[in-house]
Amino acid sequence: MTLEYATLTVDGLYPDSPGRETQDAYLVATRFAGDPDLHLFAVFDGHGACGAACSGFARDALPRLLLLAAEDDAAGGGGSLLATDPAGAFRAAMVGVNEEMHAAPAVDDSMSGTTAVAALVAGGALHVANVGDSRAVAGVWRDGRVAAEELSWDQTPFRADERARVKACGARVMSVEQVEGVRDPDAEGWLADEGDPPRVWARDGLYPGTAFTRSLGDLAAEGVGVIADPEVKTVEITPAHLFFVVASDGVFEFLSSQEVVDMVAMHQDPRDACAAIAAESYKLWLEHENRTDDITIIIVHIRDAQNVGVQTFDYLGIMP
């Protein structure tokens, strides 16, 4: 199986902060841990005053802790945790990143943090771990068309299960309009494309106000249920799997997973697909707001998936 991949980061446009540093980061680690069958792709979307430091910290720490989790299990005679329990390895690594970030003197994550979505190609399987609202999606040939197959689930208060979980931890879930008294504070009829989204608030204060329910960092939000435990999905790579995308919510804010998959399917070269998606995302941001978010995309084309086990890489990266 040959994987061809491209990456692209576009800095957000913030007219009120012209020198603002991008808060997105990404990771590509081919032949991860020296294994020719392991390849890691990840995107991190920082937020808060120290968001860039948080996303950069997570980018550097995740592969190290993922490798450590695998080595520790192998040393105990259980074989590589990445092979025997990839979900467990991802959970141990992401929780470890969170704990290290809290303890890092150079990173103030009290009110800052990062999302993280990571895709690990392991032979003929694809394991995806996610905290937050960045996203991974595959393009799968199905019924005569390329269909979107969700590889992760956005963890936001729009989800009834996540909303119930943070409320059980003492959180209030309201939009800014509800907090300000403009809307009924008990109403739950939020619409994804209308007004401010539902956010997580402490019972006794106007913080943290996160529009997600899981993240790395965000120490002040942990007390109201914003956790670092990822959701992990595993899929078998079949000949019908044509490509997958790992991207920040700067892409998915105004584009659906299917729309992104349709755009990738229009281009043979993943570099061209990255550029087209970034341009469309940027345009849509400016049509809806006077700014744009940072936009980061990794597109991985899967060639000759019938021959799982033999993998070579042609780097087609577009570096920021």
PDB file of C-alpha atoms in Angstrom:
ATOM      1  CA  MET A   1       0.000   0.000   0.000  1.00  0.00           C
ATOM      2  CA  THR A   2       1.335   3.381  -0.982  1.00  0.00           C
ATOM      3  CA  LEU A   3       0.295   6.448   0.978  1.00  0.00           C
ATOM      4  CA  GLU A   4       0.655   9.872  -0.631  1.00  0.00           C
ATOM      5  CA  TYR A   5       0.087  12.781   1.687  1.00  0.00           C
ATOM      6  CA  ALA A   6       0.082  16.540   1.725  1.00  0.00           C
ATOM      7  CA  THR A   7      -0.147  19.088   4.516  1.00  0.00           C
ATOM      8  CA  LEU A   8      -1.182  22.708   4.523  1.00  0.00           C
ATOM      9  CA  THR A   9      -1.536  25.343   7.236  1.00  0.00           C
ATOM     10  CA  VAL A  10      -3.050  28.765   6.578  1.00  0.00           C
ATOM     11  CA  ASP A  11      -2.803  31.379   9.319  1.00  0.00           C
ATOM     12  CA  GLY A  12      -6.072  32.856  10.496  1.00  0.00           C
ATOM     13  CA  LEU A  13      -7.020  36.428   9.639  1.00  0.00           C
ATOM     14  CA  TYR A  14      -7.623  38.471  12.808  1.00  0.00           C
ATOM     15  CA  PRO A  15      -7.951  42.195  11.943  1.00  0.00           C
ATOM     16  CA  ASP A  16      -7.842  43.186  15.614  1.00  0.00           C
ATOM     17  CA  SER A  17      -4.647  41.159  16.203  1.00  0.00           C
ATOM     18  CA  PRO A  18      -2.551  41.498  13.032  1.00  0.00           C
ATOM     19  CA  GLY A  19       0.554  39.920  14.578  1.00  0.00           C
ATOM     20  CA  ARG A  20      -1.270  36.964  16.091  1.00  0.00           C
ATOM     21  CA  GLU A  21       0.648  33.686  16.068  1.00  0.00           C
ATOM     22  CA  THR A  22      -1.047  30.688  14.500  1.00  0.00           C
ATOM     23  CA  GLN A  23      -2.386  28.309  17.133  1.00  0.00           C
ATOM     24  CA  ASP A  24      -2.595  25.217  14.918  1.00  0.00           C
ATOM     25  CA  ALA A  25       0.101  22.554  14.833  1.00  0.00           C
ATOM     26  CA  TYR A  26       0.386  19.236  13.030  1.00  0.00           C
ATOM     27  CA  LEU A  27       2.463  16.076  13.093  1.00  0.00           C
ATOM     28  CA  VAL A  28       3.492  13.576  10.432  1.00  0.00           C
ATOM     29  CA  ALA A  29       5.633  10.646  11.619  1.00  0.00           C
ATOM     30  CA  THR A  30       6.154   8.005   8.953  1.00  0.00           C
ATOM     31  CA  ARG A  31       7.568   4.632   9.979  1.00  0.00           C
ATOM     32  CA  PHE A  32       6.637   5.557  13.522  1.00  0.00           C
ATOM     33  CA  ALA A  33       8.736   3.866  16.220  1.00  0.00           C
ATOM     34  CA  GLY A  34      10.923   2.493  13.439  1.00  0.00           C
ATOM     35  CA  ASP A  35       8.109   0.215  12.290  1.00  0.00           C
ATOM     36  CA  PRO A  36       7.516   0.230   8.505  1.00  0.00           C
ATOM     37  CA  ASP A  37       3.836  -0.543   9.131  1.00  0.00           C
ATOM     38  CA  LEU A  38       3.112   2.365  11.495  1.00  0.00           C
ATOM     39  CA  HIS A  39       2.435   5.926  10.300  1.00  0.00           C
ATOM     40  CA  LEU A  40       1.074   8.726  12.468  1.00  0.00           C
ATOM     41  CA  PHE A  41      -0.776  11.861  11.330  1.00  0.00           C
ATOM     42  CA  ALA A  42      -2.183  14.409  13.809  1.00  0.00           C
ATOM     43  CA  VAL A  43      -3.606  17.931  14.016  1.00  0.00           C
ATOM     44  CA  PHE A  44      -3.758  20.156  17.103  1.00  0.00           C
ATOM     45  CA  ASP A  45      -5.878  23.320  17.334  1.00  0.00           C
ATOM     46  CA  GLY A  46      -4.855  25.554  20.223  1.00  0.00           C
ATOM     47  CA  HIS A  47      -7.096  28.070  21.969  1.00  0.00           C
ATOM     48  CA  GLY A  48      -6.770  30.723  24.636  1.00  0.00           C
ATOM     49  CA  ALA A  49      -3.976  33.199  25.275  1.00  0.00           C
ATOM     50  CA  CYS A  50      -1.370  30.411  25.303  1.00  0.00           C
ATOM     51  CA  GLY A  51      -2.994  28.267  22.617  1.00  0.00           C
ATOM     52  CA  ALA A  52       0.067  28.179  20.358  1.00  0.00           C
ATOM     53  CA  ALA A  53       2.253  26.944  23.214  1.00  0.00           C
ATOM     54  CA  CYS A  54      -0.330  24.285  24.120  1.00  0.00           C
ATOM     55  CA  SER A  55      -0.695  22.919  20.574  1.00  0.00           C
ATOM     56  CA  GLY A  56       3.075  22.895  20.083  1.00  0.00           C
ATOM     57  CA  PHE A  57       3.583  21.104  23.397  1.00  0.00           C
ATOM     58  CA  ALA A  58       1.015  18.449  22.485  1.00  0.00           C
ATOM     59  CA  ARG A  59       2.551  17.949  19.034  1.00  0.00           C
ATOM     60  CA  ASP A  60       5.946  17.245  20.603  1.00  0.00           C
ATOM     61  CA  ALA A  61       4.743  15.180  23.560  1.00  0.00           C
ATOM     62  CA  LEU A  62       2.152  12.897  21.939  1.00  0.00           C
ATOM     63  CA  PRO A  63       4.503  10.775  19.782  1.00  0.00           C
ATOM     64  CA  ARG A  64       6.963  10.436  22.655  1.00  0.00           C
ATOM     65  CA  LEU A  65       4.301   9.263  25.106  1.00  0.00           C
ATOM     66  CA  LEU A  66       2.624   7.045  22.521  1.00  0.00           C
ATOM     67  CA  LEU A  67       5.957   5.353  21.938  1.00  0.00           C
ATOM     68  CA  LEU A  68       6.560   5.107  25.688  1.00  0.00           C
ATOM     69  CA  ALA A  69       3.195   3.433  26.227  1.00  0.00           C
ATOM     70  CA  ALA A  70       4.036   0.875  23.556  1.00  0.00           C
ATOM     71  CA  GLU A  71       7.500   0.211  24.969  1.00  0.00           C
ATOM     72  CA  ASP A  72       6.302  -0.120  28.563  1.00  0.00           C
ATOM     73  CA  ASP A  73       3.755  -2.757  27.587  1.00  0.00           C
ATOM     74  CA  ALA A  74       6.286  -4.655  25.486  1.00  0.00           C
ATOM     75  CA  ALA A  75       8.778  -4.624  28.369  1.00  0.00           C
ATOM     76  CA  GLY A  76       6.159  -6.305  30.532  1.00  0.00           C
ATOM     77  CA  GLY A  77       5.908  -9.172  28.089  1.00  0.00           C
ATOM     78  CA  GLY A  78       2.586  -8.105  26.638  1.00  0.00           C
ATOM     79  CA  GLY A  79       3.835  -7.124  23.199  1.00  0.00           C
ATOM     80  CA  SER A  80       3.502  -3.649  21.762  1.00  0.00           C
ATOM     81  CA  LEU A  81       0.446  -1.838  23.126  1.00  0.00           C
ATOM     82  CA  LEU A  82       0.062  -0.184  19.728  1.00  0.00           C
ATOM     83  CA  ALA A  83      -0.488  -3.637  18.266  1.00  0.00           C
ATOM     84  CA  THR A  84      -2.497  -5.248  21.076  1.00  0.00           C
ATOM     85  CA  ASP A  85      -4.520  -2.265  22.341  1.00  0.00           C
ATOM     86  CA  PRO A  86      -4.115   0.880  20.234  1.00  0.00           C
ATOM     87  CA  ALA A  87      -7.068   2.523  21.969  1.00  0.00           C
ATOM     88  CA  GLY A  88      -5.400   1.967  25.326  1.00  0.00           C
ATOM     89  CA  ALA A  89      -2.115   3.323  24.005  1.00  0.00           C
ATOM     90  CA  PHE A  90      -3.800   6.487  22.725  1.00  0.00           C
ATOM     91  CA  ARG A  91      -5.672   6.998  25.988  1.00  0.00           C
ATOM     92  CA  ALA A  92      -2.519   6.599  28.058  1.00  0.00           C
ATOM     93  CA  ALA A  93      -0.592   8.944  25.774  1.00  0.00           C
ATOM     94  CA  MET A  94      -3.189  11.726  25.617  1.00  0.00           C
ATOM     95  CA  VAL A  95      -3.862  11.667  29.350  1.00  0.00           C
ATOM     96  CA  GLY A  96      -0.093  11.766  29.809  1.00  0.00           C
ATOM     97  CA  VAL A  97       0.213  14.801  27.524  1.00  0.00           C
ATOM     98  CA  ASN A  98      -2.450  16.532  29.584  1.00  0.00           C
ATOM     99  CA  GLU A  99      -0.671  15.817  32.873  1.00  0.00           C
ATOM    100  CA  GLU A 100       2.705  16.933  31.520  1.00  0.00           C
ATOM    101  CA  MET A 101       1.201  20.137  30.139  1.00  0.00           C
ATOM    102  CA  HIS A 102      -0.248  20.994  33.549  1.00  0.00           C
ATOM    103  CA  ALA A 103       3.194  20.532  35.109  1.00  0.00           C
ATOM    104  CA  ALA A 104       5.195  22.342  32.406  1.00  0.00           C
ATOM    105  CA  PRO A 105       6.472  25.683  33.772  1.00  0.00           C
ATOM    106  CA  ALA A 106       6.778  27.144  30.269  1.00  0.00           C
ATOM    107  CA  VAL A 107       3.114  26.532  29.395  1.00  0.00           C
ATOM    108  CA  ASP A 108       0.255  28.277  31.178  1.00  0.00           C
ATOM    109  CA  ASP A 109      -2.701  26.019  30.425  1.00  0.00           C
ATOM    110  CA  SER A 110      -4.956  27.289  33.202  1.00  0.00           C
ATOM    111  CA  MET A 111      -7.299  28.860  30.639  1.00  0.00           C
ATOM    112  CA  SER A 112      -5.673  27.622  27.426  1.00  0.00           C
ATOM    113  CA  GLY A 113      -5.416  24.260  25.726  1.00  0.00           C
ATOM    114  CA  THR A 114      -5.664  22.393  22.443  1.00  0.00           C
ATOM    115  CA  THR A 115      -7.760  19.881  20.602  1.00  0.00           C
ATOM    116  CA  ALA A 116      -6.041  16.791  19.215  1.00  0.00           C
ATOM    117  CA  VAL A 117      -7.043  14.349  16.495  1.00  0.00           C
ATOM    118  CA  ALA A 118      -4.550  11.629  15.567  1.00  0.00           C
ATOM    119  CA  ALA A 119      -4.740   8.907  12.914  1.00  0.00           C
ATOM    120  CA  LEU A 120      -2.411   5.906  13.119  1.00  0.00           C
ATOM    121  CA  VAL A 121      -2.077   3.651  10.075  1.00  0.00           C
ATOM    122  CA  ALA A 122      -1.078   0.261  11.465  1.00  0.00           C
ATOM    123  CA  GLY A 123      -0.715  -2.271   8.681  1.00  0.00           C
ATOM    124  CA  GLY A 124      -4.231  -2.774   7.367  1.00  0.00           C
ATOM    125  CA  ALA A 125      -5.989  -0.839  10.137  1.00  0.00           C
ATOM    126  CA  LEU A 126      -6.606   2.831  10.828  1.00  0.00           C
ATOM    127  CA  HIS A 127      -6.912   3.939  14.457  1.00  0.00           C
ATOM    128  CA  VAL A 128      -8.197   7.460  15.153  1.00  0.00           C
ATOM    129  CA  ALA A 129      -8.152   9.153  18.574  1.00  0.00           C
ATOM    130  CA  ASN A 130      -9.847  12.483  19.192  1.00  0.00           C
ATOM    131  CA  VAL A 131     -10.313  15.074  21.928  1.00  0.00           C
ATOM    132  CA  GLY A 132     -12.226  18.205  20.962  1.00  0.00           C
ATOM    133  CA  ASP A 133     -13.702  19.385  17.688  1.00  0.00           C
ATOM    134  CA  SER A 134     -10.969  18.833  15.130  1.00  0.00           C
ATOM    135  CA  ARG A 135     -11.967  15.988  12.850  1.00  0.00           C
ATOM    136  CA  ALA A 136     -10.906  12.986  10.777  1.00  0.00           C
ATOM    137  CA  VAL A 137     -12.970  11.615   7.885  1.00  0.00           C
ATOM    138  CA  ALA A 138     -12.368   8.998   5.181  1.00  0.00           C
ATOM    139  CA  GLY A 139     -13.478   8.967   1.568  1.00  0.00           C
ATOM    140  CA  VAL A 140     -14.972   5.530   0.785  1.00  0.00           C
ATOM    141  CA  TRP A 141     -16.235   4.279  -2.569  1.00  0.00           C
ATOM    142  CA  ARG A 142     -19.816   3.199  -1.905  1.00  0.00           C
ATOM    143  CA  ASP A 143     -22.823   2.789  -4.184  1.00  0.00           C
ATOM    144  CA  GLY A 144     -21.124   4.428  -7.144  1.00  0.00           C
ATOM    145  CA  ARG A 145     -19.863   7.517  -5.315  1.00  0.00           C
ATOM    146  CA  VAL A 146     -17.270   8.651  -2.796  1.00  0.00           C
ATOM    147  CA  ALA A 147     -19.011   8.817   0.562  1.00  0.00           C
ATOM    148  CA  ALA A 148     -17.773  10.362   3.795  1.00  0.00           C
ATOM    149  CA  GLU A 149     -17.063   7.926   6.606  1.00  0.00           C
ATOM    150  CA  GLU A 150     -16.652   9.698   9.939  1.00  0.00           C
ATOM    151  CA  LEU A 151     -13.488   8.615  11.736  1.00  0.00           C
ATOM    152  CA  SER A 152     -14.060  10.842  14.769  1.00  0.00           C
ATOM    153  CA  TRP A 153     -16.913  12.524  16.572  1.00  0.00           C
ATOM    154  CA  ASP A 154     -16.848  16.194  17.544  1.00  0.00           C
ATOM    155  CA  GLN A 155     -17.016  16.459  21.326  1.00  0.00           C
ATOM    156  CA  THR A 156     -19.142  19.542  21.966  1.00  0.00           C
ATOM    157  CA  PRO A 157     -22.192  20.424  24.079  1.00  0.00           C
ATOM    158  CA  PHE A 158     -24.328  19.906  20.980  1.00  0.00           C
ATOM    159  CA  ARG A 159     -24.013  16.186  21.745  1.00  0.00           C
ATOM    160  CA  ALA A 160     -26.608  15.084  24.293  1.00  0.00           C
ATOM    161  CA  ASP A 161     -24.263  12.510  25.840  1.00  0.00           C
ATOM    162  CA  GLU A 162     -21.411  14.987  26.274  1.00  0.00           C
ATOM    163  CA  ARG A 163     -23.809  17.643  27.554  1.00  0.00           C
ATOM    164  CA  ALA A 164     -25.168  15.248  30.168  1.00  0.00           C
ATOM    165  CA  ARG A 165     -21.651  14.205  31.185  1.00  0.00           C
ATOM    166  CA  VAL A 166     -20.372  17.732  31.867  1.00  0.00           C
ATOM    167  CA  LYS A 167     -23.613  18.665  33.654  1.00  0.00           C
ATOM    168  CA  ALA A 168     -23.102  15.678  35.930  1.00  0.00           C
ATOM    169  CA  CYS A 169     -19.724  17.229  36.773  1.00  0.00           C
ATOM    170  CA  GLY A 170     -21.398  20.462  37.827  1.00  0.00           C
ATOM    171  CA  ALA A 171     -21.250  22.446  34.584  1.00  0.00           C
ATOM    172  CA  ARG A 172     -23.829  24.819  33.199  1.00  0.00           C
ATOM    173  CA  VAL A 173     -24.355  24.562  29.444  1.00  0.00           C
ATOM    174  CA  MET A 174     -25.476  27.803  27.810  1.00  0.00           C
ATOM    175  CA  SER A 175     -24.668  30.033  24.882  1.00  0.00           C
ATOM    176  CA  VAL A 176     -23.315  33.534  25.447  1.00  0.00           C
ATOM    177  CA  GLU A 177     -26.789  34.900  24.646  1.00  0.00           C
ATOM    178  CA  GLN A 178     -28.241  32.761  27.436  1.00  0.00           C
ATOM    179  CA  VAL A 179     -25.554  33.847  29.893  1.00  0.00           C
ATOM    180  CA  GLU A 180     -26.293  37.489  29.062  1.00  0.00           C
ATOM    181  CA  GLY A 181     -30.037  36.970  29.514  1.00  0.00           C
ATOM    182  CA  VAL A 182     -30.970  37.478  25.881  1.00  0.00           C
ATOM    183  CA  ARG A 183     -32.344  33.925  25.609  1.00  0.00           C
ATOM    184  CA  ASP A 184     -34.044  31.562  28.040  1.00  0.00           C
ATOM    185  CA  PRO A 185     -31.181  30.041  30.078  1.00  0.00           C
ATOM    186  CA  ASP A 186     -32.983  26.684  30.285  1.00  0.00           C
ATOM    187  CA  ALA A 187     -33.638  26.309  26.540  1.00  0.00           C
ATOM    188  CA  GLU A 188     -31.609  23.674  24.676  1.00  0.00           C
ATOM    189  CA  GLY A 189     -32.671  24.227  21.082  1.00  0.00           C
ATOM    190  CA  TRP A 190     -29.300  25.381  19.788  1.00  0.00           C
ATOM    191  CA  LEU A 191     -28.696  25.293  16.040  1.00  0.00           C
ATOM    192  CA  ALA A 192     -25.191  24.658  14.697  1.00  0.00           C
ATOM    193  CA  ASP A 193     -25.380  27.440  12.115  1.00  0.00           C
ATOM    194  CA  GLU A 194     -27.225  30.083  14.143  1.00  0.00           C
ATOM    195  CA  GLY A 195     -25.874  32.291  16.903  1.00  0.00           C
ATOM    196  CA  ASP A 196     -23.359  31.401  19.583  1.00  0.00           C
ATOM    197  CA  PRO A 197     -22.923  27.677  20.276  1.00  0.00           C
ATOM    198  CA  PRO A 198     -23.625  26.062  23.646  1.00  0.00           C
ATOM    199  CA  ARG A 199     -20.643  26.388  25.976  1.00  0.00           C
ATOM    200  CA  VAL A 200     -19.420  24.838  29.212  1.00  0.00           C
ATOM    201  CA  TRP A 201     -19.492  27.161  32.247  1.00  0.00           C
ATOM    202  CA  ALA A 202     -18.675  26.713  35.905  1.00  0.00           C
ATOM    203  CA  ARG A 203     -21.643  26.805  38.241  1.00  0.00           C
ATOM    204  CA  ASP A 204     -20.298  29.819  40.111  1.00  0.00           C
ATOM    205  CA  GLY A 205     -18.513  31.843  37.440  1.00  0.00           C
ATOM    206  CA  LEU A 206     -18.242  33.009  33.840  1.00  0.00           C
ATOM    207  CA  TYR A 207     -15.506  30.562  32.905  1.00  0.00           C
ATOM    208  CA  PRO A 208     -14.234  28.538  31.081  1.00  0.00           C
ATOM    209  CA  GLY A 209     -16.798  29.101  28.297  1.00  0.00           C
ATOM    210  CA  THR A 210     -15.446  26.301  26.100  1.00  0.00           C
ATOM    211  CA  ALA A 211     -17.414  25.248  23.021  1.00  0.00           C
ATOM    212  CA  PHE A 212     -15.973  21.720  23.361  1.00  0.00           C
ATOM    213  CA  THR A 213     -16.190  19.118  26.110  1.00  0.00           C
ATOM    214  CA  ARG A 214     -12.777  17.431  25.786  1.00  0.00           C
ATOM    215  CA  SER A 215      -9.310  18.882  25.271  1.00  0.00           C
ATOM    216  CA  LEU A 216      -5.682  18.789  26.356  1.00  0.00           C
ATOM    217  CA  GLY A 217      -4.806  21.480  28.887  1.00  0.00           C
ATOM    218  CA  ASP A 218      -7.638  23.757  30.075  1.00  0.00           C
ATOM    219  CA  LEU A 219      -6.900  23.090  33.739  1.00  0.00           C
ATOM    220  CA  ALA A 220      -9.682  25.387  34.963  1.00  0.00           C
ATOM    221  CA  ALA A 221     -12.222  23.483  32.865  1.00  0.00           C
ATOM    222  CA  GLU A 222     -11.406  20.036  34.237  1.00  0.00           C
ATOM    223  CA  GLY A 223     -13.500  20.679  37.335  1.00  0.00           C
ATOM    224  CA  VAL A 224     -16.623  20.897  35.171  1.00  0.00           C
ATOM    225  CA  GLY A 225     -15.967  17.803  33.087  1.00  0.00           C
ATOM    226  CA  VAL A 226     -13.736  18.974  30.226  1.00  0.00           C
ATOM    227  CA  ILE A 227     -11.468  15.917  30.069  1.00  0.00           C
ATOM    228  CA  ALA A 228      -8.501  14.635  28.085  1.00  0.00           C
ATOM    229  CA  ASP A 229      -9.779  11.075  27.630  1.00  0.00           C
ATOM    230  CA  PRO A 230     -10.048  10.493  23.841  1.00  0.00           C
ATOM    231  CA  GLU A 231     -12.669   8.634  21.902  1.00  0.00           C
ATOM    232  CA  VAL A 232     -10.970   6.075  19.654  1.00  0.00           C
ATOM    233  CA  LYS A 233     -12.313   4.470  16.489  1.00  0.00           C
ATOM    234  CA  THR A 234     -10.710   1.639  14.518  1.00  0.00           C
ATOM    235  CA  VAL A 235     -11.556   0.767  10.913  1.00  0.00           C
ATOM    236  CA  GLU A 236     -10.141  -1.846   8.579  1.00  0.00           C
ATOM    237  CA  ILE A 237      -8.599  -0.314   5.469  1.00  0.00           C
ATOM    238  CA  THR A 238     -10.279  -1.902   2.460  1.00  0.00           C
ATOM    239  CA  PRO A 239      -9.881  -1.331  -1.280  1.00  0.00           C
ATOM    240  CA  ALA A 240     -12.910   0.974  -1.003  1.00  0.00           C
ATOM    241  CA  HIS A 241     -10.996   3.378   1.269  1.00  0.00           C
ATOM    242  CA  LEU A 242      -9.538   5.956  -1.124  1.00  0.00           C
ATOM    243  CA  PHE A 243      -8.186   8.597   1.276  1.00  0.00           C
ATOM    244  CA  PHE A 244      -8.602  10.171   4.677  1.00  0.00           C
ATOM    245  CA  VAL A 245      -8.462  13.739   5.953  1.00  0.00           C
ATOM    246  CA  VAL A 246      -7.294  15.029   9.328  1.00  0.00           C
ATOM    247  CA  ALA A 247      -8.069  18.716   9.870  1.00  0.00           C
ATOM    248  CA  SER A 248      -8.783  21.472  12.366  1.00  0.00           C
ATOM    249  CA  ASP A 249     -12.242  22.954  12.810  1.00  0.00           C
ATOM    250  CA  GLY A 250     -11.097  25.889  10.703  1.00  0.00           C
ATOM    251  CA  VAL A 251     -12.017  23.569   7.826  1.00  0.00           C
ATOM    252  CA  PHE A 252     -15.197  22.069   9.245  1.00  0.00           C
ATOM    253  CA  GLU A 253     -16.772  25.218  10.685  1.00  0.00           C
ATOM    254  CA  PHE A 254     -18.642  25.852   7.435  1.00  0.00           C
ATOM    255  CA  LEU A 255     -17.930  22.706   5.383  1.00  0.00           C
ATOM    256  CA  SER A 256     -19.507  19.330   6.094  1.00  0.00           C
ATOM    257  CA  SER A 257     -17.490  16.123   6.064  1.00  0.00           C
ATOM    258  CA  GLN A 258     -19.155  15.130   2.796  1.00  0.00           C
ATOM    259  CA  GLU A 259     -18.325  18.463   1.185  1.00  0.00           C
ATOM    260  CA  VAL A 260     -14.672  18.071   2.167  1.00  0.00           C
ATOM    261  CA  VAL A 261     -14.601  14.507   0.822  1.00  0.00           C
ATOM    262  CA  ASP A 262     -16.190  15.668  -2.446  1.00  0.00           C
ATOM    263  CA  MET A 263     -13.455  18.284  -2.868  1.00  0.00           C
ATOM    264  CA  VAL A 264     -10.661  15.777  -2.209  1.00  0.00           C
ATOM    265  CA  ALA A 265     -12.196  13.393  -4.740  1.00  0.00           C
ATOM    266  CA  MET A 266     -11.961  16.075  -7.426  1.00  0.00           C
ATOM    267  CA  HIS A 267      -8.141  16.157  -7.280  1.00  0.00           C
ATOM    268  CA  GLN A 268      -5.574  13.467  -8.043  1.00  0.00           C
ATOM    269  CA  ASP A 269      -2.836  15.348  -6.214  1.00  0.00           C
ATOM    270  CA  PRO A 270      -3.439  15.850  -2.470  1.00  0.00           C
ATOM    271  CA  ARG A 271      -1.577  19.161  -2.671  1.00  0.00           C
ATOM    272  CA  ASP A 272      -4.235  20.519  -4.994  1.00  0.00           C
ATOM    273  CA  ALA A 273      -6.987  19.202  -2.720  1.00  0.00           C
ATOM    274  CA  CYS A 274      -5.420  20.892   0.317  1.00  0.00           C
ATOM    275  CA  ALA A 275      -5.230  24.204  -1.524  1.00  0.00           C
ATOM    276  CA  ALA A 276      -8.821  23.978  -2.786  1.00  0.00           C
ATOM    277  CA  ILE A 277     -10.265  23.134   0.638  1.00  0.00           C
ATOM    278  CA  ALA A 278      -8.261  25.856   2.374  1.00  0.00           C
ATOM    279  CA  ALA A 279      -9.376  28.446  -0.177  1.00  0.00           C
ATOM    280  CA  GLU A 280     -13.040  27.470   0.130  1.00  0.00           C
ATOM    281  CA  SER A 281     -12.863  27.417   3.945  1.00  0.00           C
ATOM    282  CA  TYR A 282     -11.202  30.839   3.997  1.00  0.00           C
ATOM    283  CA  LYS A 283     -13.854  32.265   1.660  1.00  0.00           C
ATOM    284  CA  LEU A 284     -16.712  30.884   3.758  1.00  0.00           C
ATOM    285  CA  TRP A 285     -15.258  32.302   6.958  1.00  0.00           C
ATOM    286  CA  LEU A 286     -15.173  35.784   5.435  1.00  0.00           C
ATOM    287  CA  GLU A 287     -18.726  35.403   4.152  1.00  0.00           C
ATOM    288  CA  HIS A 288     -19.948  34.701   7.689  1.00  0.00           C
ATOM    289  CA  GLU A 289     -17.551  36.730   9.863  1.00  0.00           C
ATOM    290  CA  ASN A 290     -14.946  39.476   9.659  1.00  0.00           C
ATOM    291  CA  ARG A 291     -12.140  37.023  10.435  1.00  0.00           C
ATOM    292  CA  THR A 292     -10.988  33.495   9.681  1.00  0.00           C
ATOM    293  CA  ASP A 293      -9.750  30.738  11.947  1.00  0.00           C
ATOM    294  CA  ASP A 294      -6.405  29.023  11.470  1.00  0.00           C
ATOM    295  CA  ILE A 295      -6.814  26.246   8.897  1.00  0.00           C
ATOM    296  CA  THR A 296      -4.762  23.044   8.956  1.00  0.00           C
ATOM    297  CA  ILE A 297      -5.292  20.037   6.684  1.00  0.00           C
ATOM    298  CA  ILE A 298      -3.589  16.685   6.200  1.00  0.00           C
ATOM    299  CA  ILE A 299      -4.820  14.601   3.255  1.00  0.00           C
ATOM    300  CA  VAL A 300      -3.600  11.023   2.861  1.00  0.00           C
ATOM    301  CA  HIS A 301      -4.351   9.137  -0.356  1.00  0.00           C
ATOM    302  CA  ILE A 302      -4.405   5.340  -0.077  1.00  0.00           C
ATOM    303  CA  ARG A 303      -3.133   3.684  -3.230  1.00  0.00           C
ATOM    304  CA  ASP A 304      -3.364  -0.052  -3.983  1.00  0.00           C
ATOM    305  CA  ALA A 305      -5.027  -0.947  -0.697  1.00  0.00           C
ATOM    306  CA  GLN A 306      -5.281  -4.566  -1.878  1.00  0.00           C
ATOM    307  CA  ASN A 307      -1.576  -4.949  -1.086  1.00  0.00           C
ATOM    308  CA  VAL A 308      -1.738  -4.166   2.604  1.00  0.00           C
ATOM    309  CA  GLY A 309       1.574  -4.668   4.384  1.00  0.00           C
ATOM    310  CA  VAL A 310       4.049  -3.146   1.925  1.00  0.00           C
ATOM    311  CA  GLN A 311       4.114   0.614   2.320  1.00  0.00           C
ATOM    312  CA  THR A 312       6.241   3.289   0.725  1.00  0.00           C
ATOM    313  CA  PHE A 313       5.828   7.014   0.998  1.00  0.00           C
ATOM    314  CA  ASP A 314       6.069   9.750  -1.581  1.00  0.00           C
ATOM    315  CA  TYR A 315       6.147  13.025   0.309  1.00  0.00           C
ATOM    316  CA  LEU A 316       4.011  15.668  -1.310  1.00  0.00           C
ATOM    317  CA  GLY A 317       3.950  18.064   1.600  1.00  0.00           C
ATOM    318  CA  ILE A 318       3.111  21.730   1.363  1.00  0.00           C
ATOM    319  CA  MET A 319       4.812  23.206   4.398  1.00  0.00           C
ATOM    320  CA  PRO A 320       3.501  26.418   5.957  1.00  0.00           C
TER     321      PRO A 320
END
